[in-house]
XYZ file of C-alpha atoms in Angstrom:
318
model
C -69.014 76.858 111.205
C -72.531 77.220 109.904
C -74.931 79.849 111.117
C -78.409 80.853 110.080
C -80.857 83.701 110.427
C -84.262 83.399 112.064
C -86.598 86.063 110.667
C -89.755 85.605 112.680
C -91.871 88.087 110.773
C -90.568 87.945 107.212
C -89.713 84.680 105.512
C -86.344 84.571 103.789
C -86.868 81.058 102.453
C -84.303 79.641 104.878
C -86.565 78.349 107.648
C -89.282 75.808 108.096
C -91.440 75.049 111.121
C -90.640 71.902 113.100
C -94.370 71.363 113.571
C -97.531 72.715 112.028
C -99.165 73.833 115.270
C -96.762 76.677 116.061
C -98.554 79.882 116.974
C -98.537 82.726 114.455
C -96.546 85.783 115.410
C -98.154 89.163 115.852
C -98.517 91.543 112.913
C -96.245 94.572 112.972
C -97.916 97.845 113.871
C -96.657 101.403 114.160
C -96.059 101.136 117.933
C -93.523 98.330 117.789
C -89.756 98.150 118.185
C -87.490 95.986 116.035
C -85.441 93.553 118.110
C -82.591 91.286 117.106
C -81.316 88.494 119.345
C -77.852 87.126 118.595
C -77.342 83.696 120.141
C -74.400 81.307 120.263
C -73.219 78.375 122.328
C -71.430 79.207 125.575
C -67.754 79.546 124.553
C -66.557 76.901 127.045
C -69.161 74.299 126.052
C -67.322 71.054 125.221
C -69.106 68.431 123.125
C -70.290 65.360 124.988
C -68.800 62.006 124.202
C -65.821 63.071 122.114
C -63.205 64.396 124.517
C -60.928 61.836 126.139
C -60.056 62.421 129.792
C -56.306 62.928 130.373
C -54.738 59.482 130.442
C -57.796 57.845 128.923
C -60.066 55.413 130.747
C -58.846 53.843 134.023
C -56.524 50.936 133.270
C -56.840 47.394 134.567
C -54.715 46.642 137.681
C -51.289 45.222 136.850
C -48.102 44.105 138.600
C -44.994 46.046 137.623
C -41.924 43.795 137.599
C -39.571 46.345 136.088
C -39.388 50.122 136.384
C -41.964 51.562 133.961
C -40.730 53.296 130.856
C -41.916 56.871 130.582
C -44.129 57.324 127.538
C -45.492 60.561 126.089
C -49.027 61.355 127.212
C -51.655 60.553 124.625
C -53.055 63.703 123.044
C -56.592 64.738 123.861
C -58.859 63.926 120.958
C -60.045 66.992 119.068
C -63.786 67.257 119.788
C -66.374 67.607 117.085
C -68.559 70.675 117.305
C -71.695 70.563 119.396
C -74.553 71.674 117.173
C -78.309 71.884 116.956
C -80.829 72.166 114.155
C -84.050 73.362 115.810
C -84.893 76.347 117.999
C -87.847 76.770 120.329
C -88.511 80.513 120.580
C -91.121 81.286 123.240
C -92.271 84.629 124.650
C -94.306 84.852 127.874
C -95.932 87.866 129.490
C -95.350 88.650 133.165
C -98.283 86.421 134.121
C -96.578 83.414 132.472
C -99.019 83.379 129.554
C -97.617 82.470 126.128
C -97.641 85.411 123.726
C -95.870 83.664 120.870
C -94.160 80.378 120.120
C -92.200 79.353 117.069
C -90.447 76.069 116.401
C -87.798 76.949 113.821
C -85.132 74.909 112.137
C -82.461 75.376 109.534
C -83.015 73.698 106.190
C -79.242 73.703 105.706
C -78.476 71.445 108.682
C -76.897 72.031 112.063
C -75.531 75.268 113.420
C -73.752 76.728 116.450
C -74.995 80.326 116.340
C -77.955 82.297 115.044
C -79.854 85.564 114.929
C -83.572 85.987 115.637
C -85.373 89.121 114.414
C -88.761 90.110 115.834
C -91.032 93.078 116.608
C -92.337 93.963 120.095
C -94.846 96.414 121.499
C -93.668 98.283 124.619
C -93.778 96.093 127.725
C -91.907 93.548 129.819
C -91.557 90.015 128.472
C -90.029 86.700 129.441
C -87.906 85.421 126.532
C -86.975 81.732 126.273
C -84.795 79.894 123.774
C -84.165 76.146 123.732
C -81.949 74.794 120.946
C -81.977 71.056 120.174
C -82.026 68.466 117.365
C -85.239 66.515 117.998
C -88.403 66.385 115.900
C -91.873 66.378 117.417
C -91.175 68.381 120.585
C -94.456 69.583 122.129
C -95.129 72.696 124.210
C -97.875 72.650 126.839
C -97.977 75.715 129.049
C -94.362 76.384 129.999
C -93.294 72.729 129.627
C -91.550 71.300 126.559
C -91.759 67.510 126.217
C -89.501 65.399 124.019
C -91.318 62.448 122.404
C -88.498 59.892 122.492
C -84.784 60.321 122.967
C -83.587 63.667 124.353
C -80.869 65.353 122.292
C -78.246 67.837 123.391
C -80.124 70.965 124.520
C -78.970 74.547 125.036
C -81.048 77.158 126.852
C -81.384 80.848 127.588
C -83.984 82.820 129.583
C -84.253 86.562 130.171
C -86.713 89.165 131.438
C -86.780 91.659 128.594
C -88.130 95.225 128.676
C -89.092 97.041 125.481
C -89.574 100.815 125.285
C -90.433 102.954 122.284
C -87.251 104.340 120.793
C -84.297 102.889 118.963
C -84.167 99.336 117.658
C -82.687 96.815 120.093
C -79.877 94.307 119.621
C -78.922 91.798 122.328
C -76.336 88.994 122.423
C -76.906 85.873 124.524
C -74.963 82.676 125.238
C -76.856 79.387 125.213
C -75.894 76.981 128.004
C -76.211 73.184 128.002
C -79.003 71.995 130.313
C -78.843 68.202 129.893
C -76.805 65.477 131.532
C -75.231 62.664 129.525
C -74.997 59.102 130.864
C -72.422 56.820 129.212
C -71.643 53.116 129.430
C -68.147 52.371 128.118
C -66.951 48.817 127.503
C -63.538 47.522 128.517
C -64.085 44.401 126.395
C -64.493 43.994 122.637
C -67.750 42.900 121.013
C -67.746 39.079 120.645
C -69.240 37.274 117.657
C -72.171 35.841 119.640
C -73.458 39.297 120.677
C -75.671 41.044 118.115
C -77.122 43.966 120.095
C -76.947 45.871 123.354
C -79.905 47.251 125.300
C -80.047 49.888 128.022
C -83.453 49.885 129.690
C -84.080 52.650 132.215
C -86.761 53.001 134.857
C -87.244 56.547 133.550
C -85.451 59.679 132.361
C -86.502 63.333 132.449
C -87.948 64.279 129.057
C -89.901 67.418 130.026
C -88.219 70.799 130.482
C -89.723 73.825 132.242
C -88.853 76.893 130.166
C -89.505 79.326 132.999
C -87.340 77.798 135.725
C -84.719 76.088 133.548
C -85.056 72.602 135.059
C -86.738 69.296 134.338
C -90.289 68.632 135.438
C -90.369 66.097 138.270
C -92.005 63.267 136.319
C -89.892 60.715 134.453
C -90.725 58.636 131.372
C -89.525 55.134 130.579
C -86.728 55.030 128.025
C -84.905 52.192 126.242
C -81.748 52.548 124.173
C -81.020 49.747 121.661
C -77.864 49.390 119.579
C -77.368 46.753 116.855
C -73.680 46.074 116.309
C -72.018 46.615 112.938
C -68.872 45.042 111.537
C -66.950 48.193 112.458
C -68.109 47.872 116.078
C -66.503 44.413 116.238
C -63.014 45.600 115.343
C -60.575 45.422 118.252
C -60.813 48.485 120.472
C -63.745 49.888 118.502
C -66.724 49.044 120.730
C -69.214 51.946 120.738
C -70.125 54.136 123.685
C -73.749 53.589 124.738
C -75.104 56.955 125.835
C -78.272 58.979 126.346
C -79.264 62.434 127.549
C -81.682 63.534 130.245
C -82.864 66.830 131.656
C -82.122 67.426 135.337
C -84.556 68.581 138.072
C -83.803 71.469 140.398
C -81.562 70.608 143.354
C -77.958 69.701 144.064
C -78.369 65.909 144.201
C -80.376 64.149 141.487
C -80.243 60.641 140.100
C -81.937 58.149 137.814
C -83.380 55.202 139.704
C -82.156 52.305 137.587
C -80.703 51.181 134.269
C -80.501 47.542 133.166
C -77.734 46.690 130.686
C -78.137 43.610 128.488
C -75.803 42.133 125.886
C -78.121 40.137 123.600
C -77.527 37.242 121.208
C -79.255 36.665 117.855
C -82.390 35.383 119.624
C -82.393 38.529 121.823
C -81.551 36.442 124.875
C -79.234 38.119 127.407
C -75.694 36.751 127.497
C -74.623 39.283 130.109
C -76.845 41.482 132.258
C -75.987 44.217 134.733
C -78.209 46.525 136.802
C -77.013 49.998 137.771
C -78.936 51.960 140.419
C -78.914 55.551 141.665
C -77.216 57.028 138.604
C -76.110 60.600 139.472
C -76.985 63.327 136.956
C -75.952 66.990 136.785
C -76.568 69.685 134.138
C -73.697 69.969 131.657
C -71.946 66.911 133.128
C -71.140 63.406 131.945
C -71.721 60.402 134.196
C -69.566 57.632 132.741
C -69.602 53.972 133.768
C -66.862 51.723 132.413
C -66.486 47.982 132.772
C -67.145 44.601 131.150
C -70.354 44.918 129.123
C -70.469 42.040 126.633
C -68.749 38.981 128.095
C -68.961 37.054 131.353
C -65.898 37.716 133.469
C -64.662 37.272 137.019
C -64.098 41.015 137.276
C -67.686 42.274 137.402
C -66.939 45.732 138.802
C -67.780 49.006 137.115
C -65.852 52.211 137.418
C -67.867 55.426 137.783
C -66.487 58.767 136.619
C -68.411 62.024 137.024
C -66.829 64.544 134.707
C -67.343 67.741 136.688
C -65.277 70.328 134.860
C -63.812 68.544 131.825
C -60.433 68.280 133.546
C -60.909 66.591 136.911
C -63.075 63.655 137.853
C -64.568 61.880 140.849
C -64.035 58.140 140.634
C -65.723 55.290 142.441
C -65.710 51.522 142.041
C -69.110 49.868 141.827
C -69.204 46.118 142.411
C -71.895 43.489 142.098
């Protein structure tokens, strides 16, 4: 497990800014207190897209002519670590004005934990951390906007009081604040299909650092995958997935996603439209069905992974 140290006031040669317009941090003076923030991923965070639900994906209906033979349950696939490479470190005053902002990343690659060292004058501050793996993220006011595809994102916010006295050390757990939408194929990739496109009416790419939710506006987003020889091996079709932030409220959804299996001329061989896609923070919404070939069974199965062990299932038909 890699980890790295963020020294906001003294360069150790380990960090570089994600963008050149980050604000400079304040110069240390005699009335400041040294603060160290120790951050790590929430211990129960499970990586998206790698853990198989117990029993795997829902099976096709079948007629049992003989008593079924009991078989051992397939083991749950060992998940790869969720990681990030860039940290947005933002400090606001009590009037929501930005005091400092640094976009920091590790030159050694991804990590799962870190330490940030800084100096503060006495006062009350609002401290925000957003960890991710996307280049070109822009901060405007208290809103962070991702330029293209949203990556996995982990967040922490705290009201933080500093008094003159001993140095301060605090430990925080970063929590995932994005939803993942997956489209899983029950069919293999045929030879006449060269690519697969997911075109959405809009996803949430802007995150409000002060309230911990997505801004209300959505931005159009298209996911394109060009198939490789490995993708065409039996049972090896890829999962088509993207991330989105989630607005405040119990019930949120994406309006529409159009799925297209394209031939070499980029003409659709199969097309499917999905509407009202439910999204929740730290949850996977998984659709499974026939993606690449025309078939009489045109239904999709929807699974909302709510706690990594149980699921809500619903059939969606044309």
